[in-house]
Amino acid sequence: MARWQDVVEQLESMAPPALAGGWDNVGLLLEGTRAVRRALLCVDLTPPVVDEALAMDADLVIAYHPPIFSGLKRLTSSTPQGRSLLALIRAGVTVHSPHTALDAAAGGMNDWLLEAFGTLVEVAPLEPDRVEPAVGAGRRATLLSPRPLAELIPAIKAHLGLDAVRVATPSDAHVVETVAVCPGAGGSLFDKAPGHGLYLTGELRHHDVLALVAAGSAVVLTDHTNTERGYLPRLAARLTERVPSVRFELSAIDADPLRIR
């Protein structure tokens, strides 16, 4: 058991809120009243995940995407979001969201996403943080040797645990020397992606895909949260090392909302 403040302190030492995008809403979102024995990790704190957290008697929820983002002008039971937040408040559950701070941090989601490509050199952020330029939004890197795109696709799918990804390429024989990655929606770093042989992200606008292909880059899209959810076991393990008195558990309900049928 630990105080929620101690868990949040460790989480924020791994993913400092100062690294988050200025538009983001990271950090402590609901201040609970309970000491923490069990913590639930998820990407999206949907109503079913809230029910899961309450059923398992979780004291803390670490939701990668902030469930309170913008436009929350009242907190009532008239909306699904309101009902969920009120239920968590009544139960004394703390909610924290690391989002883009976790993306940007060393050893965070960007670096994990790069692991799909094996050993890399010249690793750097696509958009360096102004205070800590060694980290920041997105990542770019150079492969040890050029590799065919057809060889990289299976590695990406294996790393992310996916059966299929969407691919746009200048040619079927496309060879990749450099890669760029961005978890989730990659449009914010679109202008940093040209010049790299491959851009791996969750989602991208149609015309951005066309522009990248025209510039000679291949694009691999996985759907938004499929570039994010696979990091949660790593996060749980890191937190367990730092706060061993707390059980950090992955949501069994949280999943990408889109399915291929």
Short mmCIF file of C-alpha atoms in Angstrom, two decimals:
data_model
loop_
_atom_site.label_atom_id
_atom_site.label_comp_id
_atom_site.label_asym_id
_atom_site.label_seq_id
_atom_site.Cartn_x
_atom_site.Cartn_y
_atom_site.Cartn_z
CA MET A 1 0.00 0.00 0.00
CA ALA A 2 1.18 3.54 -0.75
CA ARG A 3 -0.18 7.05 -0.75
CA TRP A 4 -1.50 8.13 -4.13
CA GLN A 5 0.88 11.08 -3.89
CA ASP A 6 3.85 8.69 -3.80
CA VAL A 7 2.68 6.83 -6.90
CA VAL A 8 2.04 10.07 -8.78
CA GLU A 9 5.47 11.36 -7.76
CA GLN A 10 7.13 8.28 -9.26
CA LEU A 11 5.02 8.42 -12.41
CA GLU A 12 5.80 12.09 -12.93
CA SER A 13 9.51 11.49 -12.37
CA MET A 14 9.31 9.06 -15.32
CA ALA A 15 7.07 11.33 -17.40
CA PRO A 16 7.55 14.94 -16.24
CA PRO A 17 4.42 17.00 -17.00
CA ALA A 18 6.67 19.79 -18.31
CA LEU A 19 7.40 17.60 -21.35
CA ALA A 20 3.73 17.45 -22.37
CA GLY A 21 2.32 19.41 -25.27
CA GLY A 22 1.08 22.85 -24.31
CA TRP A 23 -2.40 21.89 -25.51
CA ASP A 24 -2.54 18.73 -23.39
CA ASN A 25 -4.17 18.12 -20.00
CA VAL A 26 -1.78 15.79 -18.21
CA GLY A 27 -1.25 15.10 -14.53
CA LEU A 28 -3.61 14.63 -11.62
CA LEU A 29 -7.21 14.88 -12.84
CA LEU A 30 -9.15 13.47 -9.88
CA GLU A 31 -7.76 13.64 -6.34
CA GLY A 32 -8.94 10.58 -4.48
CA THR A 33 -9.19 9.88 -0.78
CA ARG A 34 -7.83 6.34 -0.63
CA ALA A 35 -4.41 4.83 -0.08
CA VAL A 36 -3.37 2.80 -3.12
CA ARG A 37 -3.26 -0.97 -3.04
CA ARG A 38 -4.36 -1.61 -6.62
CA ALA A 39 -3.92 0.60 -9.67
CA LEU A 40 -5.56 0.05 -13.05
CA LEU A 41 -3.79 1.07 -16.25
CA CYS A 42 -5.68 1.84 -19.46
CA VAL A 43 -5.47 3.96 -22.58
CA ASP A 44 -9.09 5.17 -22.63
CA LEU A 45 -11.12 5.55 -19.45
CA THR A 46 -14.45 4.61 -21.02
CA PRO A 47 -17.57 3.86 -18.93
CA PRO A 48 -16.92 0.08 -19.14
CA VAL A 49 -13.36 0.62 -17.89
CA VAL A 50 -14.71 2.75 -15.03
CA ASP A 51 -17.05 -0.13 -14.13
CA GLU A 52 -14.06 -2.47 -14.25
CA ALA A 53 -12.04 -0.21 -11.94
CA LEU A 54 -14.86 -0.02 -9.42
CA ALA A 55 -15.56 -3.76 -9.58
CA MET A 56 -11.92 -4.63 -8.86
CA ASP A 57 -11.78 -1.97 -6.11
CA ALA A 58 -8.96 -0.04 -7.75
CA ASP A 59 -7.74 2.92 -5.74
CA LEU A 60 -5.94 4.62 -8.64
CA VAL A 61 -6.52 4.73 -12.39
CA ILE A 62 -3.68 5.70 -14.71
CA ALA A 63 -5.43 6.62 -17.95
CA TYR A 64 -3.02 7.41 -20.78
CA HIS A 65 -5.56 9.63 -22.56
CA PRO A 66 -6.90 12.35 -20.22
CA PRO A 67 -10.60 11.69 -19.53
CA ILE A 68 -10.96 15.38 -18.72
CA PHE A 69 -9.60 17.30 -21.66
CA SER A 70 -11.55 20.40 -22.65
CA GLY A 71 -15.03 21.83 -22.56
CA LEU A 72 -16.08 20.28 -19.24
CA LYS A 73 -18.42 22.99 -17.96
CA ARG A 74 -20.52 20.94 -15.56
CA LEU A 75 -20.28 17.62 -13.79
CA THR A 76 -23.67 15.94 -13.69
CA SER A 77 -25.15 12.50 -14.27
CA SER A 78 -26.72 13.64 -17.55
CA THR A 79 -23.75 12.49 -19.66
CA PRO A 80 -21.70 9.26 -19.76
CA GLN A 81 -18.57 11.22 -18.89
CA GLY A 82 -20.27 12.91 -15.96
CA ARG A 83 -21.66 9.64 -14.59
CA SER A 84 -18.24 7.99 -14.85
CA LEU A 85 -16.38 10.82 -13.14
CA LEU A 86 -18.98 11.12 -10.39
CA ALA A 87 -18.78 7.38 -9.71
CA LEU A 88 -15.01 7.59 -9.36
CA ILE A 89 -15.25 10.64 -7.10
CA ARG A 90 -17.82 8.94 -4.86
CA ALA A 91 -15.54 5.91 -4.59
CA GLY A 92 -12.53 8.06 -3.70
CA VAL A 93 -10.51 6.90 -6.72
CA THR A 94 -7.56 8.97 -7.94
CA VAL A 95 -7.12 9.46 -11.71
CA HIS A 96 -3.89 10.51 -13.37
CA SER A 97 -3.06 10.94 -17.07
CA PRO A 98 0.54 11.08 -18.41
CA HIS A 99 -0.33 11.28 -22.15
CA THR A 100 2.18 13.32 -24.19
CA ALA A 101 4.56 13.63 -21.23
CA LEU A 102 4.96 9.85 -21.40
CA ASP A 103 5.36 10.04 -25.17
CA ALA A 104 8.19 12.55 -24.96
CA ALA A 105 10.12 11.18 -21.98
CA ALA A 106 13.23 9.03 -22.26
CA GLY A 107 12.20 5.38 -22.22
CA GLY A 108 8.60 6.38 -22.92
CA MET A 109 6.17 5.58 -25.67
CA ASN A 110 8.17 7.05 -28.56
CA ASP A 111 11.26 5.05 -27.65
CA TRP A 112 9.20 1.90 -27.19
CA LEU A 113 7.63 2.36 -30.63
CA LEU A 114 11.09 2.60 -32.19
CA GLU A 115 11.94 -0.82 -30.78
CA ALA A 116 9.94 -2.32 -33.66
CA PHE A 117 12.93 -1.65 -35.90
CA GLY A 118 15.64 -3.31 -33.81
CA THR A 119 19.02 -1.70 -33.21
CA LEU A 120 19.13 1.93 -34.36
CA VAL A 121 21.59 4.80 -34.47
CA GLU A 122 21.24 8.58 -34.51
CA VAL A 123 18.04 8.47 -32.43
CA ALA A 124 16.57 11.92 -31.78
CA PRO A 125 13.18 13.58 -31.23
CA LEU A 126 11.30 14.84 -34.26
CA GLU A 127 10.44 17.96 -32.26
CA PRO A 128 12.95 18.49 -29.43
CA ASP A 129 11.75 19.87 -26.13
CA ARG A 130 12.94 23.45 -25.66
CA VAL A 131 14.30 22.79 -22.16
CA GLU A 132 15.43 19.17 -22.59
CA PRO A 133 16.30 18.85 -26.30
CA ALA A 134 17.40 15.21 -25.97
CA VAL A 135 13.73 14.27 -25.62
CA GLY A 136 10.50 15.58 -27.10
CA ALA A 137 7.68 14.76 -29.50
CA GLY A 138 8.13 11.83 -31.88
CA ARG A 139 11.38 10.09 -32.69
CA ARG A 140 13.57 9.64 -35.75
CA ALA A 141 16.41 7.19 -36.22
CA THR A 142 18.66 5.51 -38.76
CA LEU A 143 18.70 1.76 -39.36
CA LEU A 144 22.04 -0.03 -39.05
CA SER A 145 21.68 -0.88 -42.74
CA PRO A 146 18.99 -0.18 -45.35
CA ARG A 147 16.11 -2.68 -45.23
CA PRO A 148 13.22 -3.37 -47.61
CA LEU A 149 9.86 -2.09 -46.39
CA ALA A 150 8.48 -5.60 -46.95
CA GLU A 151 10.90 -6.83 -44.28
CA LEU A 152 9.96 -4.14 -41.76
CA ILE A 153 6.18 -4.63 -41.93
CA PRO A 154 6.20 -8.05 -40.18
CA ALA A 155 8.49 -6.63 -37.48
CA ILE A 156 6.08 -3.75 -36.85
CA LYS A 157 3.09 -6.07 -36.64
CA ALA A 158 4.91 -8.40 -34.26
CA HIS A 159 6.00 -5.56 -31.98
CA LEU A 160 2.50 -4.11 -31.79
CA GLY A 161 0.69 -7.45 -31.67
CA LEU A 162 -1.32 -6.76 -34.82
CA ASP A 163 -2.47 -9.00 -37.65
CA ALA A 164 -2.57 -6.18 -40.18
CA VAL A 165 -1.52 -2.57 -40.73
CA ARG A 166 -2.28 -0.07 -43.49
CA VAL A 167 0.63 0.79 -45.74
CA ALA A 168 1.20 3.46 -48.38
CA THR A 169 4.47 3.30 -50.28
CA PRO A 170 6.16 5.00 -53.23
CA SER A 171 6.90 1.54 -54.69
CA ASP A 172 6.63 -2.14 -53.80
CA ALA A 173 10.44 -2.27 -53.78
CA HIS A 174 10.77 0.65 -51.35
CA VAL A 175 13.93 0.48 -49.21
CA VAL A 176 14.13 2.23 -45.84
CA GLU A 177 17.22 3.84 -44.33
CA THR A 178 15.63 6.18 -41.77
CA VAL A 179 12.41 5.93 -39.78
CA ALA A 180 10.17 8.36 -37.90
CA VAL A 181 7.48 7.47 -35.36
CA CYS A 182 4.67 9.22 -33.52
CA PRO A 183 2.19 7.44 -31.21
CA GLY A 184 -1.49 8.12 -31.80
CA ALA A 185 -2.32 10.86 -34.28
CA GLY A 186 0.75 11.76 -36.33
CA GLY A 187 -0.58 14.86 -38.05
CA SER A 188 1.02 17.25 -35.57
CA LEU A 189 4.47 16.07 -36.69
CA PHE A 190 3.59 15.63 -40.36
CA ASP A 191 5.92 18.42 -41.44
CA LYS A 192 8.85 16.68 -39.69
CA ALA A 193 8.28 13.32 -41.41
CA PRO A 194 9.32 14.01 -45.05
CA GLY A 195 12.87 12.90 -45.71
CA HIS A 196 12.50 9.72 -43.68
CA GLY A 197 12.04 6.42 -45.45
CA LEU A 198 9.12 5.37 -43.25
CA TYR A 199 6.66 7.15 -40.97
CA LEU A 200 4.94 4.92 -38.41
CA THR A 201 1.94 6.38 -36.60
CA GLY A 202 -1.60 5.55 -35.57
CA GLU A 203 -3.60 7.78 -37.88
CA LEU A 204 -3.01 10.46 -40.50
CA ARG A 205 -5.18 12.53 -42.82
CA HIS A 206 -5.61 11.21 -46.35
CA HIS A 207 -3.88 14.14 -48.02
CA ASP A 208 -0.98 13.99 -45.56
CA VAL A 209 -0.44 10.37 -46.59
CA LEU A 210 -0.44 11.37 -50.25
CA ALA A 211 2.06 14.17 -49.59
CA LEU A 212 4.46 11.89 -47.74
CA VAL A 213 4.35 9.24 -50.45
CA ALA A 214 4.96 11.90 -53.10
CA ALA A 215 8.00 13.01 -51.09
CA GLY A 216 9.38 9.48 -51.13
CA SER A 217 8.32 8.23 -47.70
CA ALA A 218 6.34 5.10 -46.90
CA VAL A 219 3.55 5.44 -44.33
CA VAL A 220 2.40 2.74 -41.91
CA LEU A 221 -0.88 3.36 -40.03
CA THR A 222 -2.07 1.08 -37.23
CA ASP A 223 -5.16 2.93 -35.91
CA HIS A 224 -4.71 5.38 -33.08
CA THR A 225 -4.39 3.38 -29.87
CA ASN A 226 -2.56 0.43 -31.42
CA THR A 227 0.61 2.54 -31.26
CA GLU A 228 0.01 3.14 -27.54
CA ARG A 229 -1.62 0.24 -25.71
CA GLY A 230 1.33 -2.11 -26.10
CA TYR A 231 3.43 0.14 -23.88
CA LEU A 232 1.20 -0.34 -20.84
CA PRO A 233 2.86 -3.60 -19.69
CA ARG A 234 6.20 -1.78 -19.78
CA LEU A 235 4.73 1.08 -17.74
CA ALA A 236 3.25 -1.33 -15.20
CA ALA A 237 6.62 -3.06 -14.80
CA ARG A 238 8.47 0.23 -14.35
CA LEU A 239 6.01 1.42 -11.73
CA THR A 240 6.14 -1.92 -9.90
CA GLU A 241 9.91 -1.52 -9.57
CA ARG A 242 9.46 1.92 -8.05
CA VAL A 243 6.40 1.23 -5.88
CA PRO A 244 6.42 -2.53 -5.16
CA SER A 245 3.73 -2.23 -2.48
CA VAL A 246 1.11 -1.46 -5.17
CA ARG A 247 -0.38 -3.93 -7.66
CA PHE A 248 -0.36 -2.33 -11.11
CA GLU A 249 -2.82 -4.14 -13.36
CA LEU A 250 -3.79 -3.78 -17.01
CA SER A 251 -7.41 -3.26 -17.97
CA ALA A 252 -9.01 -6.30 -19.53
CA ILE A 253 -11.73 -4.10 -21.06
CA ASP A 254 -9.73 -1.29 -22.65
CA ALA A 255 -9.26 -1.95 -26.38
CA ASP A 256 -9.07 -0.18 -29.71
CA PRO A 257 -12.67 0.78 -30.61
CA LEU A 258 -12.24 -0.05 -34.31
CA ARG A 259 -12.46 -3.57 -35.69
CA ILE A 260 -11.89 -5.04 -39.14
CA ARG A 261 -14.80 -7.29 -40.11
#
